[in-house]
Amino acid sequence: MSTDTEHVEEDTETPFLETWREWYHVPVIGVVVLFMFLARIRSYDRFVTEDGTPALAAVDSWYHWRTIQWTAKNYPGTMPYDVWTGFPTGHYVGQFGTLFDQLIVTAAMIVGLGSPSTETLYTVALLSVPAMAALVAIPVFYMGRRLGGTVGGLVSIVVLALAPGTFFYRSMVGQLDHHTAEVLFMAIAMLAMMVALRVAEREKPIYELVVDGDWDALREPAIYSVLAGLALSLYIWVWPSAILLIGIFAVFFAVQLCLDYVRGVSPDHVAFVGAVSMGTTTVVTTLLIEDGGAGLNVSSFGYLQPLAALLVAAGVVFMAWLARQWNDRGLERRYYPVAIGGIIAAVLVVMMLALPNLYDTFVGNLTGRLLPLDPSTGALTVREAHPPGNFTAHVFDEFGAAFYTMLAGLGFLIARPFLGREYRAEYTLIVVWSLFLISMSMTQTRFAYYLVLAVAVVNAVFVADVVRLFDLSGTVQSLQDVETYQVIVFVLVIVLLFAPLLPPMAAAGSTAWDRGEQSQPSSDAMIWEDSNHWLAENTPEPGNYGGAGNESELEYYGTYDYPEDGDYDYPEGAYGVMSWWDYGHLITVQGERIPHANPFQQNARSASAYLTAESEERAELILEAIAAGEPVADRSTEELRDAVENADESHEQQRYVMIDYATAGGKFSAITAWSGPGYGHYVTPADYQSGESIPVEEIGERFGNLPYDNTTTSRLYFDDAAGMEHYRLVHENDAFTPTYISYAITRNGQVATNENGQPAVAINRRVTQQVQLELQQLQSNPNLDVQVFDQRQAAAVKTFERVEGATLTGSLDDQSVIDDENAAVYAQVELETGTNRTFVYTQQAELADDGSFEVTVPYATDDELGPDDGYTDSSVEAVGDYAVFVGTPDNGTIQQHYAGETAVPETAVVDGDTVDVTLEQTDEVVDDPDANETTDDGNETSEGDGDSAANETETNETDAGNVSSSLEPVAARTAR
């Protein structure tokens, strides 16, 4: 259509149409923001419990709930250092207790008129993340508008609103985590930088204006550059690791300054923005440095953030200076980028040689976060930190076809200068930023919540250029002139962008609106809640173990200074709780006790070493070494013994151990990845030869005594500490009782081998409907069979106390029994748990040459101590006294020679006292507890297949009961 026609149309527009053209985007933005918020709170009712206890959707959300509560108690301060996690050192919490938490508490303060109740604080916390997600639409619209006009901006926010992937999942109600705030403040920082660059290109600040102090000429670009630096600083304040955006800006400035100089444009304009914005960031982030974070740690407020910003500021100033020197010497402009590349390479080499720690920090984060070069960098077993297995399928599930139209949009941006169209610095920024976000998403699946920004924003370019190419723009009056092909193109663009994200083309339940109804509280949190609440009510306050009376020194909402050596000096009576790191935050928040390992992955290696220890002696040495501040992973038992013997005695001990169904089953493979031998060691017979075929009839014998069965995890969780001297079960949580099976896949009467030459065996798989289906599919194969050789059960979570143990002593003078090398001393007691399950604890010892004996046992027969005394009110109680006897095993029975009974006081167990036992001659025959150990022993087991080291999160908590009757009968479990 002609220019004249457009002019006439504009002259004939009514005031209403003029106003509508100017402001029609505002109600559209309002509708999109409202949709985004409502879609994310559809499951709100699931997170409001009848008893008022929190119900959150992810592990890290629980720690944010702690930092939010702490901030509310100490407003406006945040908690930089916490002694209620990471025992026995405490932990600098870094990216927790930041601006994210302060914003939530500030909103709650406003709602609660300065004194919000816990209910108000919780409600605001629940709604804050969906609200932040909805607000992302505002900077995204203005970013898209700058690239593709108002229509492009609206397309951007619609893409953002409909994307059902990681960003949506992490911003649903119940996800009380800083990820959504990261996205919001990154978008704000990017928008601010885009505006600052455009202002600089228009106002053209140069070095001479700075020297002359021409504030009138510099005012506007300076103000917008400072605002860009402040926006970046706010992003870093939300998430210290936002230093990654400083790195992205650094690459952008290097590329843009080279482009400007080669094109004959003064680099001063963009360099001015870089110097002022990065200088502002340097100053602000310096003010954020905290004790404990003052180092080169990317995840804390330390020196790294201001140092990185300062280096970028200095770098852009240097590049602008070098460009002037290049001009003065009349050098060829096209060689300038080559010189810059060489200088950067030289700086990296010098840094690697002179400052290796700084180099490792920069390069480690480059390869671990920004580039898919080293996906194992960081957490070894964090699923979200792994690269997507199929990136194509991953991005389509996240964004539909919008990811590919984004790539086309990037192509349009890059092609602009070659087509003679206007090219602005902000276009380069968008290209560099988008490419880095794509790379980050290829490196770690979780970074798709960042990539959604680029997908949304760059689609504004795609739509705007398609509209331009096919002349789809126009006013209402010109609709009569629209050609058929234009309508077809317009429909195709809409279908391409949005159809995969909307019914009916989207898979059932996969749209953003559908997924908003799928949010639910963390299954781990719900299952552990009973155990942690029991822990809070039935164990002594930290600082009062053993009646030390120092609980006032460890206030839950107290403020603690970061120790200079990073090792907090806990008072006597403080103690830790050992568990796998996944559950540390739950222990802190639900149980108000101090875990050793936590989801910061602090102490993951030492927790792994303990849980995989294959003897009680080694497990005890590990705990003693931890208390002494000694490293424990990858050290032999002898090395640990030497370290403990040479260390000062410490009162900072782990007193409780908590193990759940997943630790013992599905997560055990991930646990082994942190220390010692790999998972295969624990589930393969010690005498197995690679590729060996095992006859079916030997399965039970060969796999009846695996290294796994000797681990601390198995002996505690499955055996209730049978045969252990210093551990006793004090509580079990029957939220559900999973069934576990171990089975071998056989072929032609032999155990088959897998591609690694190992036996095709699954150990401790929790029986779910999925597992049953897999087994049925295996059995339907005429060439294969499934032999189940072990089946057992246990409660969902078990809590153990570490005690000195009472020593039962006695003697006999029957030389014939003393000389019998097979004779041994046994101590047994029947116990009943709070779930009305009974089991028998058995301990065994040898007779000395003089007929004396000592047997150490951890269970008491009375319940005379409790939390007020500094001890545990155990929910596991003895049914009667200990039966102590000397006997000789004989084909599954024991021929008793001497026997007696004795009570064991609680004080003797916790203080390590001696209890004398008198034995009398007898001739009774009893069952051998080892020989009679079967697979159906009533004990609990964990779920999962244990096949993947990345299996750190269990999702299916519904136990399918006993194994299908179509399976082979369960063989008796041989003695360990």
Short mmCIF file of N, CA and C in Angstrom, two decimals, residues 63 66-67 70 74 78-94 96 291 541-543 550-571 573-577 584-585 587-589 591-598 600 602-603 652-654:
data_model
loop_
_atom_site.label_atom_id
_atom_site.label_comp_id
_atom_site.label_asym_id
_atom_site.label_seq_id
_atom_site.Cartn_x
_atom_site.Cartn_y
_atom_site.Cartn_z
N TYR A 63 14.58 -24.37 52.78
CA TYR A 63 15.60 -23.50 53.38
C TYR A 63 15.25 -22.03 53.16
N ARG A 66 13.14 -21.05 55.88
CA ARG A 66 13.93 -20.72 57.08
C ARG A 66 14.50 -19.30 56.98
N THR A 67 15.08 -18.96 55.84
CA THR A 67 15.69 -17.63 55.72
C THR A 67 14.63 -16.53 55.75
N TRP A 70 13.68 -16.20 59.39
CA TRP A 70 14.78 -15.54 60.09
C TRP A 70 14.78 -14.04 59.78
N ASN A 74 14.45 -10.76 62.20
CA ASN A 74 15.62 -9.85 62.30
C ASN A 74 15.57 -8.77 61.22
N THR A 78 19.45 -10.02 56.79
CA THR A 78 19.34 -11.38 56.25
C THR A 78 20.39 -12.25 56.91
N MET A 79 20.24 -13.55 56.75
CA MET A 79 21.09 -14.49 57.47
C MET A 79 22.25 -14.95 56.59
N PRO A 80 23.41 -14.38 56.74
CA PRO A 80 24.53 -14.79 55.90
C PRO A 80 25.18 -16.09 56.35
N TYR A 81 25.10 -16.37 57.66
CA TYR A 81 25.81 -17.52 58.20
C TYR A 81 24.89 -18.28 59.15
N ASP A 82 24.83 -19.59 58.99
CA ASP A 82 23.88 -20.40 59.76
C ASP A 82 24.62 -21.52 60.47
N VAL A 83 24.42 -21.61 61.79
CA VAL A 83 25.03 -22.70 62.56
C VAL A 83 24.07 -23.86 62.70
N TRP A 84 22.87 -23.74 62.12
CA TRP A 84 21.87 -24.80 62.20
C TRP A 84 21.90 -25.71 60.98
N THR A 85 23.01 -25.73 60.31
CA THR A 85 23.22 -26.68 59.22
C THR A 85 24.72 -26.88 59.07
N GLY A 86 25.12 -27.99 58.45
CA GLY A 86 26.53 -28.24 58.20
C GLY A 86 27.34 -28.54 59.43
N PHE A 87 26.75 -29.21 60.43
CA PHE A 87 27.49 -29.55 61.65
C PHE A 87 28.69 -30.43 61.27
N PRO A 88 29.87 -30.20 61.85
CA PRO A 88 30.18 -29.34 62.99
C PRO A 88 30.89 -28.03 62.64
N THR A 89 30.63 -27.48 61.45
CA THR A 89 31.29 -26.22 61.09
C THR A 89 30.32 -25.06 60.90
N GLY A 90 29.04 -25.35 60.63
CA GLY A 90 28.13 -24.30 60.19
C GLY A 90 28.33 -24.04 58.72
N HIS A 91 27.56 -23.08 58.18
CA HIS A 91 27.65 -22.86 56.74
C HIS A 91 27.30 -21.43 56.38
N TYR A 92 28.13 -20.82 55.53
CA TYR A 92 27.79 -19.54 54.94
C TYR A 92 26.79 -19.83 53.82
N VAL A 93 25.59 -19.24 53.88
CA VAL A 93 24.50 -19.70 53.03
C VAL A 93 24.49 -19.07 51.64
N GLY A 94 25.31 -18.04 51.40
CA GLY A 94 25.50 -17.53 50.05
C GLY A 94 24.25 -17.05 49.37
N PHE A 96 21.25 -17.88 49.56
CA PHE A 96 20.03 -17.86 50.37
C PHE A 96 20.12 -16.68 51.33
N ASP A 291 31.15 -11.17 55.50
CA ASP A 291 32.08 -12.08 56.14
C ASP A 291 31.66 -13.50 55.82
N GLU A 541 17.44 -30.49 73.13
CA GLU A 541 17.75 -29.30 72.37
C GLU A 541 19.26 -29.28 72.06
N PRO A 542 19.63 -28.86 70.85
CA PRO A 542 21.07 -28.72 70.57
C PRO A 542 21.74 -27.83 71.60
N GLY A 543 22.81 -28.35 72.16
CA GLY A 543 23.49 -27.66 73.26
C GLY A 543 23.17 -28.28 74.61
N ASN A 550 23.62 -26.01 77.48
CA ASN A 550 24.09 -24.89 76.66
C ASN A 550 23.13 -24.56 75.51
N GLU A 551 21.86 -24.95 75.65
CA GLU A 551 20.93 -24.75 74.55
C GLU A 551 20.69 -23.27 74.26
N SER A 552 20.87 -22.40 75.24
CA SER A 552 20.66 -20.96 75.01
C SER A 552 21.70 -20.37 74.07
N GLU A 553 22.82 -21.06 73.87
CA GLU A 553 23.86 -20.57 72.98
C GLU A 553 23.58 -20.87 71.51
N LEU A 554 22.49 -21.62 71.25
CA LEU A 554 22.15 -21.98 69.88
C LEU A 554 20.69 -21.62 69.62
N GLU A 555 20.40 -20.33 69.61
CA GLU A 555 19.05 -19.87 69.31
C GLU A 555 18.74 -20.13 67.84
N TYR A 556 17.56 -20.66 67.58
CA TYR A 556 17.18 -21.02 66.21
C TYR A 556 17.16 -19.80 65.29
N TYR A 557 16.72 -18.65 65.82
CA TYR A 557 16.69 -17.43 65.03
C TYR A 557 17.80 -16.47 65.45
N GLY A 558 18.86 -17.02 66.03
CA GLY A 558 19.95 -16.19 66.49
C GLY A 558 20.85 -15.72 65.36
N THR A 559 21.69 -14.73 65.68
CA THR A 559 22.67 -14.20 64.74
C THR A 559 24.05 -14.67 65.15
N TYR A 560 24.80 -15.17 64.19
CA TYR A 560 26.11 -15.74 64.51
C TYR A 560 27.15 -15.15 63.56
N ASP A 561 28.27 -14.77 64.11
CA ASP A 561 29.36 -14.23 63.32
C ASP A 561 30.11 -15.35 62.61
N TYR A 562 30.50 -15.07 61.40
CA TYR A 562 31.25 -16.06 60.65
C TYR A 562 32.63 -16.25 61.28
N PRO A 563 32.99 -17.48 61.63
CA PRO A 563 34.31 -17.70 62.24
C PRO A 563 35.42 -17.48 61.22
N GLU A 564 36.52 -16.96 61.68
CA GLU A 564 37.62 -16.63 60.78
C GLU A 564 38.13 -17.84 60.02
N ASP A 565 38.15 -18.99 60.68
CA ASP A 565 38.65 -20.19 60.01
C ASP A 565 37.52 -20.99 59.35
N GLY A 566 36.30 -20.44 59.37
CA GLY A 566 35.17 -21.13 58.74
C GLY A 566 34.64 -22.29 59.55
N ASP A 567 35.12 -22.48 60.77
CA ASP A 567 34.74 -23.62 61.60
C ASP A 567 34.14 -23.09 62.89
N TYR A 568 32.83 -23.14 63.01
CA TYR A 568 32.16 -22.60 64.18
C TYR A 568 32.46 -23.46 65.41
N ASP A 569 32.69 -22.82 66.54
CA ASP A 569 32.99 -23.51 67.78
C ASP A 569 31.69 -23.77 68.53
N TYR A 570 31.12 -24.93 68.28
CA TYR A 570 29.85 -25.27 68.92
C TYR A 570 30.06 -25.54 70.41
N PRO A 571 29.08 -25.19 71.22
CA PRO A 571 29.21 -25.45 72.66
C PRO A 571 29.07 -26.93 72.95
N GLY A 573 27.49 -30.16 74.18
CA GLY A 573 26.08 -30.52 74.17
C GLY A 573 25.42 -30.31 72.83
N ALA A 574 26.13 -29.65 71.89
CA ALA A 574 25.63 -29.55 70.52
C ALA A 574 25.90 -30.88 69.82
N TYR A 575 25.10 -31.18 68.84
CA TYR A 575 25.28 -32.46 68.15
C TYR A 575 24.72 -32.35 66.73
N GLY A 576 25.12 -33.29 65.90
CA GLY A 576 24.68 -33.31 64.52
C GLY A 576 23.82 -34.50 64.22
N VAL A 577 23.13 -34.42 63.08
CA VAL A 577 22.29 -35.51 62.59
C VAL A 577 22.84 -35.93 61.23
N GLY A 584 18.91 -32.55 54.37
CA GLY A 584 19.45 -31.65 55.38
C GLY A 584 18.54 -30.48 55.71
N HIS A 585 17.97 -29.84 54.68
CA HIS A 585 17.10 -28.68 54.95
C HIS A 585 15.84 -29.11 55.70
N ILE A 587 15.62 -31.49 57.89
CA ILE A 587 16.01 -31.70 59.28
C ILE A 587 16.14 -30.36 59.99
N THR A 588 16.72 -29.37 59.32
CA THR A 588 16.88 -28.04 59.92
C THR A 588 15.53 -27.40 60.19
N VAL A 589 14.64 -27.41 59.20
CA VAL A 589 13.40 -26.64 59.29
C VAL A 589 12.29 -27.41 60.00
N GLY A 591 12.65 -30.38 61.73
CA GLY A 591 13.08 -30.98 62.99
C GLY A 591 13.80 -30.03 63.93
N GLU A 592 14.19 -28.85 63.44
CA GLU A 592 14.96 -27.89 64.22
C GLU A 592 16.14 -28.56 64.91
N ARG A 593 16.83 -29.36 64.11
CA ARG A 593 18.07 -30.00 64.53
C ARG A 593 19.12 -29.73 63.46
N ILE A 594 20.37 -30.03 63.73
CA ILE A 594 21.47 -29.60 62.87
C ILE A 594 21.99 -30.78 62.04
N PRO A 595 21.73 -30.78 60.75
CA PRO A 595 22.23 -31.87 59.91
C PRO A 595 23.71 -31.70 59.61
N HIS A 596 24.35 -32.80 59.31
CA HIS A 596 25.75 -32.75 58.89
C HIS A 596 25.84 -32.37 57.41
N ALA A 597 25.10 -33.05 56.57
CA ALA A 597 25.10 -32.78 55.13
C ALA A 597 23.80 -32.08 54.75
N ASN A 598 23.84 -31.32 53.68
CA ASN A 598 22.66 -30.55 53.30
C ASN A 598 22.64 -30.35 51.79
N PHE A 600 23.12 -27.87 50.07
CA PHE A 600 24.23 -27.08 49.54
C PHE A 600 25.33 -28.02 49.04
N GLN A 602 27.12 -29.53 51.01
CA GLN A 602 28.14 -29.48 52.04
C GLN A 602 28.21 -30.84 52.72
N ASN A 603 29.41 -31.35 52.89
CA ASN A 603 29.67 -32.61 53.58
C ASN A 603 29.05 -33.82 52.88
N GLU A 652 32.10 -32.44 69.55
CA GLU A 652 31.19 -32.13 68.45
C GLU A 652 30.87 -33.41 67.68
N GLN A 653 29.92 -34.15 68.15
CA GLN A 653 29.64 -35.47 67.62
C GLN A 653 28.31 -35.53 66.88
N GLN A 654 28.24 -36.47 65.93
CA GLN A 654 26.97 -36.81 65.30
C GLN A 654 26.26 -37.79 66.23
#
